[in-house]
Coordinates of N, CA and C in Angstrom, one line a residue:
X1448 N -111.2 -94.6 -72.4 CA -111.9 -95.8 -72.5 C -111.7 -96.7 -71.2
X1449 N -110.5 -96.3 -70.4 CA -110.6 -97.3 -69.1 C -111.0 -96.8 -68.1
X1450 N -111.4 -95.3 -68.3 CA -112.0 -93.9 -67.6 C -110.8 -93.9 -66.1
X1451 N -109.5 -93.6 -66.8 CA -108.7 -92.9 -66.0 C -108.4 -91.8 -65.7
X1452 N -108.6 -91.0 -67.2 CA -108.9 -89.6 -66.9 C -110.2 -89.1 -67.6
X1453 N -110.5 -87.8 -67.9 CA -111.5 -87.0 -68.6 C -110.7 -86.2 -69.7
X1454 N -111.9 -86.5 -70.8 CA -111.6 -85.7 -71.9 C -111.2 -84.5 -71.7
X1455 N -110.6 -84.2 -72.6 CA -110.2 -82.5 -72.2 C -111.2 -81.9 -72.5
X1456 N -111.2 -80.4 -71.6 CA -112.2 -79.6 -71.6 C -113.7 -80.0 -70.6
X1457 N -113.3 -81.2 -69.9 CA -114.8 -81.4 -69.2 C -114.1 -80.3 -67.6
X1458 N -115.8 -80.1 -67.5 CA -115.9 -79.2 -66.4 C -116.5 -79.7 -65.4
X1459 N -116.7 -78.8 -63.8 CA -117.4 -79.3 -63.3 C -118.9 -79.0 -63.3
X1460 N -119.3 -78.3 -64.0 CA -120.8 -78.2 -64.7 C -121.2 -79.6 -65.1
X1461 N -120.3 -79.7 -66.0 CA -120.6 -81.3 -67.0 C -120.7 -82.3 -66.0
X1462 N -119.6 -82.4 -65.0 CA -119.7 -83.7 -64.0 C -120.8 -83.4 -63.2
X1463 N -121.3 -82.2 -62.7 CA -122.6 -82.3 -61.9 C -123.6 -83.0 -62.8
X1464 N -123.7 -83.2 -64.2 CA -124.6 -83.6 -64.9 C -124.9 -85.0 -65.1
X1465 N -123.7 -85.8 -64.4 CA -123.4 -87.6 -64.2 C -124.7 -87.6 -63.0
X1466 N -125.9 -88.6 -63.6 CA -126.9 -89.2 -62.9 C -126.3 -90.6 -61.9
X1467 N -125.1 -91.2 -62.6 CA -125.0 -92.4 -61.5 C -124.0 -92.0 -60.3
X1468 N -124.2 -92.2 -59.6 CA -123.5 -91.6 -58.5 C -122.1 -92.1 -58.5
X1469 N -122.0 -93.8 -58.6 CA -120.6 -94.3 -58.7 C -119.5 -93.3 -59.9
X1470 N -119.6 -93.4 -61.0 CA -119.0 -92.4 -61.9 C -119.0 -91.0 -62.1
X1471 N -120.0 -90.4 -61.3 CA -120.2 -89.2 -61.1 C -118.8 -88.8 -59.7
X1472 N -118.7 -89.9 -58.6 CA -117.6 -90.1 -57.7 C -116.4 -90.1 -58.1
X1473 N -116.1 -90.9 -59.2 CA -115.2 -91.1 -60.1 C -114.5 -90.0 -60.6
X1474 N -115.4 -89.2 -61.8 CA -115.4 -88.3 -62.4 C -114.4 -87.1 -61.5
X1475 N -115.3 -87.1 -60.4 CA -115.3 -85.7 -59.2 C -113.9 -86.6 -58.9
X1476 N -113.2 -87.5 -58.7 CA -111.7 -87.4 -58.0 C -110.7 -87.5 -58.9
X1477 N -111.1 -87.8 -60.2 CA -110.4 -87.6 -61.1 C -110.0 -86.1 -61.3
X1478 N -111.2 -85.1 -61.7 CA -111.2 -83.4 -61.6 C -110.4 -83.3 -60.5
X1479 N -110.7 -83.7 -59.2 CA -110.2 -82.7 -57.9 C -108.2 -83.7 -58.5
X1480 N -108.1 -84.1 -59.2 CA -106.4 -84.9 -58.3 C -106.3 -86.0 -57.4
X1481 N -107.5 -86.3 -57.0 CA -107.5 -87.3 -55.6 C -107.8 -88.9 -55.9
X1482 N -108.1 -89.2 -57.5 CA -108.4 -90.7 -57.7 C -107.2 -91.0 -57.7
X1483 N -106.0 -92.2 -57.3 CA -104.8 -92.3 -57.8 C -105.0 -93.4 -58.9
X1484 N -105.2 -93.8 -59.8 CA -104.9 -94.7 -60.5 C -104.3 -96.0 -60.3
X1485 N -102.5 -95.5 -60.2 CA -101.3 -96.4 -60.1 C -101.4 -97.9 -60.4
X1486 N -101.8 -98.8 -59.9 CA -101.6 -100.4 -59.6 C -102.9 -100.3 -60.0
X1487 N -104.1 -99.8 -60.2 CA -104.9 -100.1 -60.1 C -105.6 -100.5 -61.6
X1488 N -104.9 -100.1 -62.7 CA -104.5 -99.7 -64.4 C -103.8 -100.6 -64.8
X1489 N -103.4 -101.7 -65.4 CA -102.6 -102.5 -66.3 C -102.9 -102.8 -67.5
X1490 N -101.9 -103.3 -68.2 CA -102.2 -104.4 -69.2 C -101.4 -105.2 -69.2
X1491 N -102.2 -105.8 -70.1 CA -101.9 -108.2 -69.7 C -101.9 -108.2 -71.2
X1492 N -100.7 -108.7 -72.0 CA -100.7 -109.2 -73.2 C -101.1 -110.6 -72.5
X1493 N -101.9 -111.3 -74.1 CA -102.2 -112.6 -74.2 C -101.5 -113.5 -74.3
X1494 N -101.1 -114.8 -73.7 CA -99.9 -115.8 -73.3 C -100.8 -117.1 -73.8
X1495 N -99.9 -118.1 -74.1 CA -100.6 -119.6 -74.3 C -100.7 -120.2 -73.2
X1496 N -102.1 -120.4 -73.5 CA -102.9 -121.3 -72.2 C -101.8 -122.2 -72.2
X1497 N -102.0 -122.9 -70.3 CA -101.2 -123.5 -69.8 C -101.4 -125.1 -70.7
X1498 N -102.9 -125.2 -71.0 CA -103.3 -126.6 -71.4 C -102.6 -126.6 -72.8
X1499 N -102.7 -125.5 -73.8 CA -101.9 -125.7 -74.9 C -100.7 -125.8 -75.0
X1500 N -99.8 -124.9 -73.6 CA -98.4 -125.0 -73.5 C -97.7 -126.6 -73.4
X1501 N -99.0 -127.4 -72.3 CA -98.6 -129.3 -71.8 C -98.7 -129.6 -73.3
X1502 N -99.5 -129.4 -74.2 CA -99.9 -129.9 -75.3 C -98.3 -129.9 -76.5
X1503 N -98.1 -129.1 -76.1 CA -96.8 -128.5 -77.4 C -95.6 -129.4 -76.1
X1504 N -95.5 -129.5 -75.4 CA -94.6 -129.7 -74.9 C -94.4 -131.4 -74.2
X1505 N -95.8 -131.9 -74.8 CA -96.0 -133.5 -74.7 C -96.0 -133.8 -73.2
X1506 N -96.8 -133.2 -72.8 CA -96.9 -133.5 -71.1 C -98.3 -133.1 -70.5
X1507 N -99.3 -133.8 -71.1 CA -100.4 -134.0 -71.4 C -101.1 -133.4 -69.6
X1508 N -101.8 -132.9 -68.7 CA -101.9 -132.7 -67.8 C -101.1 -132.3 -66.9
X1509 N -99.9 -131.6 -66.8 CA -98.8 -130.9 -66.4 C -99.0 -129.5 -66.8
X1510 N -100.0 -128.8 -65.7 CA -100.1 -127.0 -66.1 C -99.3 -126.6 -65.4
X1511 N -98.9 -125.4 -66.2 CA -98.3 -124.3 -65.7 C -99.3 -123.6 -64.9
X1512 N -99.3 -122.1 -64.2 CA -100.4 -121.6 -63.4 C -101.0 -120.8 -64.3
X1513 N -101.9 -121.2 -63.4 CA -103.6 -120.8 -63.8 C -103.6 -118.9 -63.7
X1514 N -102.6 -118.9 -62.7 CA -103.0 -117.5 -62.3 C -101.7 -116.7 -62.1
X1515 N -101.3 -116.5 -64.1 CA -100.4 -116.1 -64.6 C -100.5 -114.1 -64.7
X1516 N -101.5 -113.6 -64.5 CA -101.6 -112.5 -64.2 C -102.1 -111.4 -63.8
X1517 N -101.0 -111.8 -62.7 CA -101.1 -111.4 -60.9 C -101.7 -109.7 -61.5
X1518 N -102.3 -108.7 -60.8 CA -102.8 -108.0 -61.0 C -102.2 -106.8 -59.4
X1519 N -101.9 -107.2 -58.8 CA -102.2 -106.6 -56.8 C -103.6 -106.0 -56.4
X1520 N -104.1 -106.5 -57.1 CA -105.7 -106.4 -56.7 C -106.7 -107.3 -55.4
X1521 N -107.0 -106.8 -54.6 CA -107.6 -107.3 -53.4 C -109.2 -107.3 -53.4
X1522 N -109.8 -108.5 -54.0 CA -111.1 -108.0 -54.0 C -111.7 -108.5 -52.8
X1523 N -112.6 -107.6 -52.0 CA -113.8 -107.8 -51.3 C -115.2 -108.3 -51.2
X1524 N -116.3 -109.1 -50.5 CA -117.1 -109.5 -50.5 C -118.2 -108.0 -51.3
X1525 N -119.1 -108.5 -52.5 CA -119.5 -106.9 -52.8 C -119.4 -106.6 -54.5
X1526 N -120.0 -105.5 -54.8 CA -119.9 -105.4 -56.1 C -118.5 -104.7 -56.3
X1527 N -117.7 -105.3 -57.7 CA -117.1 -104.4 -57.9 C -116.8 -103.6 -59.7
X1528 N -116.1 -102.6 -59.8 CA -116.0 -102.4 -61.5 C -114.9 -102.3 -61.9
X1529 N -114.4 -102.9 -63.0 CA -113.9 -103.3 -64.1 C -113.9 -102.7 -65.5
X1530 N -113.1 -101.5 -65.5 CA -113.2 -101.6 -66.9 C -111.8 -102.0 -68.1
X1531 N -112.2 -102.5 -69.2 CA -111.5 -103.0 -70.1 C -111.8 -102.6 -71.5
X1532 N -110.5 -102.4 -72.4 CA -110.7 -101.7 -73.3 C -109.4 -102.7 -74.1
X1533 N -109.4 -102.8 -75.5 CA -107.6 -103.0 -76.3 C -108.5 -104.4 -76.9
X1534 N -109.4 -105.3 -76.3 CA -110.4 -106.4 -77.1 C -110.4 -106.4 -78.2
X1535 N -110.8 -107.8 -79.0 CA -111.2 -107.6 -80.3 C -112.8 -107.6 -79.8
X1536 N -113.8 -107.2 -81.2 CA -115.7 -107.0 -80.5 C -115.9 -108.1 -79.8
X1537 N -115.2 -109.9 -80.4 CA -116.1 -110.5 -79.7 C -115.3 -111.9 -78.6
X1538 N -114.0 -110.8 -78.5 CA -113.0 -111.4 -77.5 C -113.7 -110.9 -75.9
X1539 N -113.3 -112.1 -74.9 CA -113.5 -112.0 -73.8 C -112.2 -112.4 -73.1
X1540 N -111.7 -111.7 -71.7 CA -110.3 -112.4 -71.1 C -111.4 -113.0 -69.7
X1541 N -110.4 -113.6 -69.1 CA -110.9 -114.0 -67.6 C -110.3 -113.2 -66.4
X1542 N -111.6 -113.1 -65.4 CA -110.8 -112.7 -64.5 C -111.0 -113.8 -62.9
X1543 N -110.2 -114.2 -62.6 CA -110.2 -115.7 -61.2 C -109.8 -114.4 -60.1
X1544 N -111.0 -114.3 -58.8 CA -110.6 -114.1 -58.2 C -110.1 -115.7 -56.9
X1545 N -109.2 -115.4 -55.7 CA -108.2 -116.9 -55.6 C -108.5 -115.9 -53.7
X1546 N -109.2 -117.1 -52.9 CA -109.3 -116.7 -51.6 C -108.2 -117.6 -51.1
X1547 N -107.0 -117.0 -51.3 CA -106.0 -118.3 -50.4 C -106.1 -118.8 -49.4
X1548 N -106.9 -118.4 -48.5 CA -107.3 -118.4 -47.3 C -108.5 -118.8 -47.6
X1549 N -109.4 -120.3 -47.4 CA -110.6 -119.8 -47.5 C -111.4 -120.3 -46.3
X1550 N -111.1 -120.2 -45.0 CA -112.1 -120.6 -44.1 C -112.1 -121.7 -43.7
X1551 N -113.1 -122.4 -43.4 CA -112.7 -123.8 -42.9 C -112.7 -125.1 -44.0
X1552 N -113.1 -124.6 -45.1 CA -112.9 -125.4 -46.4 C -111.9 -125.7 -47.0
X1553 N -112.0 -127.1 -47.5 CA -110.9 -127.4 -48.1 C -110.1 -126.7 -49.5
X1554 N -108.7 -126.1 -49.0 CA -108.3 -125.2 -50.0 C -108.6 -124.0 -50.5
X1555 N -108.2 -123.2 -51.5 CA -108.6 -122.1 -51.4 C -109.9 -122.0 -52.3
X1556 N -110.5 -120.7 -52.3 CA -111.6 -120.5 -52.5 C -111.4 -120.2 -54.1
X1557 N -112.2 -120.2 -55.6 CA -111.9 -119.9 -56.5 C -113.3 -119.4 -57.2
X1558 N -113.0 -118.1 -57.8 CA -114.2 -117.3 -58.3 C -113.6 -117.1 -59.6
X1559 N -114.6 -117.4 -60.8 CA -114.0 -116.8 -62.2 C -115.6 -116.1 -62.8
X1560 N -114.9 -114.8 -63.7 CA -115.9 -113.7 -64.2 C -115.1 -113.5 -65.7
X1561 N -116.1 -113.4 -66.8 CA -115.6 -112.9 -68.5 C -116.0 -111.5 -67.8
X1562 N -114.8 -110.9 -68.7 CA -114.6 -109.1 -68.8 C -114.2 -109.2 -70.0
X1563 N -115.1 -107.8 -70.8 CA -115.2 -107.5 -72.0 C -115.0 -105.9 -72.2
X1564 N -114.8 -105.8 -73.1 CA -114.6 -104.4 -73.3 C -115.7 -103.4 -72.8
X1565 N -115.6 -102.5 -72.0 CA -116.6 -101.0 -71.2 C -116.7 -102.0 -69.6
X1566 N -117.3 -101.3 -69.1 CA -117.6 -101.2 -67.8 C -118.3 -102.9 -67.7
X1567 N -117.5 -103.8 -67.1 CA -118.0 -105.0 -66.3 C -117.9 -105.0 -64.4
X1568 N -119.0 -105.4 -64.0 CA -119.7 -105.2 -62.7 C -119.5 -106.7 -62.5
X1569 N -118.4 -106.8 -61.4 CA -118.6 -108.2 -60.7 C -119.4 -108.3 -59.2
X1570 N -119.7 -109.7 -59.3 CA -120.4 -109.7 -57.7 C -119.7 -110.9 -56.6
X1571 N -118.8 -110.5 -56.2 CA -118.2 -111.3 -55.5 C -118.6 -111.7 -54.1
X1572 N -118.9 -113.1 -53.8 CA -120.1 -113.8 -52.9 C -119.5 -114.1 -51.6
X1573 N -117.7 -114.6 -51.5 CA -117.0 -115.2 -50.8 C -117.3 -114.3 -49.7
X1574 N -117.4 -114.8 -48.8 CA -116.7 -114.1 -47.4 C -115.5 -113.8 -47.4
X1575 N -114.3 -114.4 -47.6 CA -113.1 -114.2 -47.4 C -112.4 -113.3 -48.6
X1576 N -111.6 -112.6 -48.3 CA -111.4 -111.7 -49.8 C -110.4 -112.3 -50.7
X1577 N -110.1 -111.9 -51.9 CA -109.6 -112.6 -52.9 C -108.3 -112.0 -53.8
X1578 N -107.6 -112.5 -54.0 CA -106.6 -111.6 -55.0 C -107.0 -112.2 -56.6
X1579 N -107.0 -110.9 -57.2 CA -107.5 -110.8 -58.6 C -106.6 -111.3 -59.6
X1580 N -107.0 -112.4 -60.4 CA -105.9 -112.3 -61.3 C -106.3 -112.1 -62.6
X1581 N -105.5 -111.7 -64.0 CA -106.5 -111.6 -65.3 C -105.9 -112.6 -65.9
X1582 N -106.6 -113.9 -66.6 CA -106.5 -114.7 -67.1 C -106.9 -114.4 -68.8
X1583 N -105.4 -114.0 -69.2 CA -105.8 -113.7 -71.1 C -104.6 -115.0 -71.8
X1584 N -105.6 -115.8 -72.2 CA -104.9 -117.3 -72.2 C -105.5 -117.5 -73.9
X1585 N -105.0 -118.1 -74.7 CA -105.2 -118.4 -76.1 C -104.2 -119.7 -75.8
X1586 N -104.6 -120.3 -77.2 CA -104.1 -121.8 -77.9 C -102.7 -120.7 -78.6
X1587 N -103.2 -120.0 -79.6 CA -102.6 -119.0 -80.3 C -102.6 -117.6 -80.4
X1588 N -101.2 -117.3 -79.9 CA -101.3 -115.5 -79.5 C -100.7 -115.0 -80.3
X1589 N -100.6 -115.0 -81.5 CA -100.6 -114.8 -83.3 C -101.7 -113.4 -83.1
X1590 N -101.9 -112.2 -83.3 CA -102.1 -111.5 -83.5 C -103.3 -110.8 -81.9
X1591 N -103.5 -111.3 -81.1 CA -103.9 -111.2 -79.9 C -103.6 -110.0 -79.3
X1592 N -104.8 -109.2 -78.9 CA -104.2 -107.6 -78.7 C -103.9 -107.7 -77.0
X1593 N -103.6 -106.9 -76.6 CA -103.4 -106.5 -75.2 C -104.0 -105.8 -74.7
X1594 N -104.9 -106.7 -74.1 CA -105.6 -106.3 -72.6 C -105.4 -105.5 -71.8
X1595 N -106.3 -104.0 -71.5 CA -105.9 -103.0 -70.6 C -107.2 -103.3 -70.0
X1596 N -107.0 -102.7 -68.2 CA -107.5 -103.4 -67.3 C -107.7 -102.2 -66.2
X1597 N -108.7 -101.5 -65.3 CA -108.3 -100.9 -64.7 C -109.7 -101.4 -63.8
X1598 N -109.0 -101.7 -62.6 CA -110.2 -102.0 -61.5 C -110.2 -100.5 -60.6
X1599 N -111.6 -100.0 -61.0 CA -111.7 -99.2 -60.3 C -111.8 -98.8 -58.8
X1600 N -112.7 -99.9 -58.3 CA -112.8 -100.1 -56.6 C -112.3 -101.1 -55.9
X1601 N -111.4 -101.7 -57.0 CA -110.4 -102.7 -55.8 C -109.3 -102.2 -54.9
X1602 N -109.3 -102.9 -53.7 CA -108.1 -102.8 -53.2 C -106.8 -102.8 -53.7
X1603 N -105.7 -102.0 -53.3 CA -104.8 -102.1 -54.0 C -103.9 -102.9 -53.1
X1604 N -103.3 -104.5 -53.1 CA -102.7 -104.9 -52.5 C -101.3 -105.0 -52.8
X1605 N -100.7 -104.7 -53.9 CA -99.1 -104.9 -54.4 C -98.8 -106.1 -54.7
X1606 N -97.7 -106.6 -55.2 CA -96.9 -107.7 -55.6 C -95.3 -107.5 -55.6
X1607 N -94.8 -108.5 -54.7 CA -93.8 -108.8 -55.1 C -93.1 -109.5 -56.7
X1608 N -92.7 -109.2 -57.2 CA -91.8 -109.1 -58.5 C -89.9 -109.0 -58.8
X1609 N -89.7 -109.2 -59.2 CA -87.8 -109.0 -59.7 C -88.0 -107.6 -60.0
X1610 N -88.8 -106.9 -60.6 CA -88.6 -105.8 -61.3 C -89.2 -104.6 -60.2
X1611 N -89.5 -104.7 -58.6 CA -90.1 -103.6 -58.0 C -89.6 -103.9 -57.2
X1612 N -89.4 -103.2 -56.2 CA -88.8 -103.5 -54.7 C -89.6 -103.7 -53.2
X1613 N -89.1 -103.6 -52.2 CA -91.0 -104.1 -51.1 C -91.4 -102.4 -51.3
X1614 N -90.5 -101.4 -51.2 CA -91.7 -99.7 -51.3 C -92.0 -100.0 -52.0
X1615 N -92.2 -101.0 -53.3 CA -93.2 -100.5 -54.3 C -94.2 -101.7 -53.9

């Protein structure tokens, strides 16, 4: 469902039979060993929005960040895909791409897109490129499934973390 790998038993007969070229590419480096996955695959359990966190905590306009999860994803000016799977039918998460850098304008640049469960296609306009983050934010995360996330054509840029070292 987040088309990491292929069912078992698919051949390369069957993948010559993919009409769209992008997934048919896919398909073909997945078979040959050559797609890597790695960083590019997560999941994001759902966290209380920052606005409900001020709210419980009586500090009415005091957020915590917006862009609670970091992804190491580098997106580029361009289309890109997204697929997501683990949703309820008619749950949506966010995704903020964040140009920290954005040119001669004031501040950074900020892009947000809903991703839903199967293949979502963003179109990102910025000139300057952006780091991805997935925003799965609830009032209440009482039963809230976890978000699996696999950007297929993004850059893979890394993150610093406690839990990885700079080779990772």
């Amino acid at each position: 469902d987040l088309m990491t790998t292929l069912k078992s038993g698919i051949t390369m007969a069957n993948i010559d039979t993919i009409s769209n070229p992008f997934i048919h590419n896919l398909a073909l480096q997945i078979y040959n060993g050559t797609y890597q996955v790695g960083a590019r695959a997560n999941s994001y359990r759902c966290v209380t929005s920052p606005e409900a966190q001020a709210e419980r905590w009586t500090s009415p306009g005091k957020y915590y960040d917006h862009n609670a999860g970091i992804t190491g994803i580098n997106i580029t000016k361009g289309s890109h895909v997204v697929a997501v799977s683990g949703l309820k039918s008619d749950q949506s998460i966010g995704l903020r791409v964040m140009a920290w850098y954005n040119g001669d304008k004031q501040g950074p640049g900020e892009m947000n897109y809903s991703l839903h469960n199967g293949l979502n296609v963003i179109k990102y306009t910025n000139s300057y490129d952006g780091l991805a983050y997935i925003t799965n934010f609830a009032s209440d995360t009482t039963g809230m499934p976890v978000a699996k996330v696999h950007f297929i054509n993004g850059d893979v840029q890394g993150y610093l973390s406690s839990d990885k070292t700079n080779d990772d």
